[in-house]
Amino acid sequence: MSIDTDTARRVAKLARIKVEDDALPALAGEFNAILGFIEQLNEVDVDGIEPMTSVTPQRLKRREDVVTDGGYQEKVLANAPDAREGFFAVPKVVE
């Protein structure tokens, strides 16, 4: 895949980045270099390789998923300007 100056202009517009017309060829070249690197990465055979969380093998620490705090609904809702049926009430913003 090759990026031309029109595509580079469109990408810059979508990213809301102001790029002068004389800088578009260089930007297109940078995009092409990035895409070339990605194509090189796609050529690497990774079948049978486990995903890693780090470059050094380690096991992530796990904890039991239990509720250790809570039950303060009345105290939390006491701070609400408007609370109904146990929830914060907010004005309707979408019609």
CSV table of C-alpha atoms in Angstrom, one decimal:
chain,number,residue,atom,x,y,z
A,1,MET,CA,0.0,0.0,0.0
A,2,SER,CA,1.3,3.4,-0.9
A,3,ILE,CA,0.2,6.7,0.5
A,4,ASP,CA,0.1,9.7,-1.9
A,5,THR,CA,-0.1,13.4,-1.1
A,6,ASP,CA,-3.9,13.4,-1.3
A,7,THR,CA,-4.2,10.6,1.2
A,8,ALA,CA,-1.7,12.4,3.5
A,9,ARG,CA,-3.8,15.6,3.2
A,10,ARG,CA,-6.9,13.6,4.2
A,11,VAL,CA,-5.2,11.9,7.1
A,12,ALA,CA,-3.9,15.3,8.3
A,13,LYS,CA,-7.4,16.8,8.0
A,14,LEU,CA,-9.0,13.8,9.9
A,15,ALA,CA,-6.3,14.2,12.6
A,16,ARG,CA,-7.0,18.0,12.7
A,17,ILE,CA,-3.3,18.7,12.0
A,18,LYS,CA,-2.5,21.7,9.8
A,19,VAL,CA,0.0,20.6,7.2
A,20,GLU,CA,1.2,23.0,4.5
A,21,ASP,CA,1.0,21.8,0.9
A,22,ASP,CA,4.8,21.8,0.5
A,23,ALA,CA,5.1,19.5,3.5
A,24,LEU,CA,2.6,16.9,2.2
A,25,PRO,CA,5.2,14.9,0.1
A,26,ALA,CA,7.4,14.5,3.2
A,27,LEU,CA,4.4,13.4,5.3
A,28,ALA,CA,3.4,10.9,2.7
A,29,GLY,CA,7.0,9.5,2.7
A,30,GLU,CA,6.9,9.1,6.5
A,31,PHE,CA,3.5,7.3,6.2
A,32,ASN,CA,5.0,5.0,3.6
A,33,ALA,CA,8.0,4.3,5.8
A,34,ILE,CA,5.7,3.4,8.7
A,35,LEU,CA,3.6,1.1,6.5
A,36,GLY,CA,6.8,-0.5,5.2
A,37,PHE,CA,7.9,-1.3,8.7
A,38,ILE,CA,4.4,-2.8,9.5
A,39,GLU,CA,4.7,-5.0,6.4
A,40,GLN,CA,8.1,-6.2,7.6
A,41,LEU,CA,6.5,-7.1,11.0
A,42,ASN,CA,3.7,-9.0,9.2
A,43,GLU,CA,6.3,-11.2,7.6
A,44,VAL,CA,7.5,-12.6,11.0
A,45,ASP,CA,6.2,-16.1,11.7
A,46,VAL,CA,4.6,-16.0,15.2
A,47,ASP,CA,2.7,-19.3,15.1
A,48,GLY,CA,3.0,-21.1,18.4
A,49,ILE,CA,4.4,-18.2,20.3
A,50,GLU,CA,2.5,-17.2,23.4
A,51,PRO,CA,1.7,-13.6,24.0
A,52,MET,CA,3.8,-11.9,26.6
A,53,THR,CA,3.0,-9.2,29.2
A,54,SER,CA,6.7,-8.4,29.6
A,55,VAL,CA,10.1,-9.3,28.1
A,56,THR,CA,10.9,-11.2,31.2
A,57,PRO,CA,8.6,-14.1,32.1
A,58,GLN,CA,6.6,-13.4,35.2
A,59,ARG,CA,3.3,-14.3,36.6
A,60,LEU,CA,0.9,-11.4,37.4
A,61,LYS,CA,-0.2,-11.2,41.0
A,62,ARG,CA,-3.8,-12.1,41.5
A,63,ARG,CA,-6.2,-11.3,44.2
A,64,GLU,CA,-9.6,-12.7,45.1
A,65,ASP,CA,-12.3,-10.6,43.7
A,66,VAL,CA,-14.5,-9.7,46.7
A,67,VAL,CA,-16.3,-6.6,47.7
A,68,THR,CA,-14.4,-5.1,50.7
A,69,ASP,CA,-16.3,-1.8,50.9
A,70,GLY,CA,-19.7,-0.5,50.1
A,71,GLY,CA,-23.2,-0.3,51.6
A,72,TYR,CA,-23.1,3.5,51.8
A,73,GLN,CA,-25.8,4.3,49.3
A,74,GLU,CA,-27.7,6.7,51.6
A,75,LYS,CA,-24.5,8.6,52.5
A,76,VAL,CA,-23.5,8.9,48.8
A,77,LEU,CA,-26.9,10.0,47.7
A,78,ALA,CA,-27.0,12.6,50.5
A,79,ASN,CA,-24.5,14.6,48.3
A,80,ALA,CA,-26.7,14.4,45.2
A,81,PRO,CA,-28.7,17.5,44.3
A,82,ASP,CA,-31.5,15.2,43.1
A,83,ALA,CA,-31.8,11.5,43.9
A,84,ARG,CA,-34.7,9.3,43.0
A,85,GLU,CA,-35.3,5.6,43.6
A,86,GLY,CA,-31.7,5.1,44.9
A,87,PHE,CA,-29.9,6.7,42.0
A,88,PHE,CA,-28.5,10.1,41.0
A,89,ALA,CA,-31.1,12.0,38.9
A,90,VAL,CA,-29.8,14.1,36.1
A,91,PRO,CA,-31.5,16.3,33.5
A,92,LYS,CA,-32.4,14.8,30.2
A,93,VAL,CA,-29.7,15.8,27.6
A,94,VAL,CA,-30.8,13.7,24.6
A,95,GLU,CA,-34.2,14.0,23.0
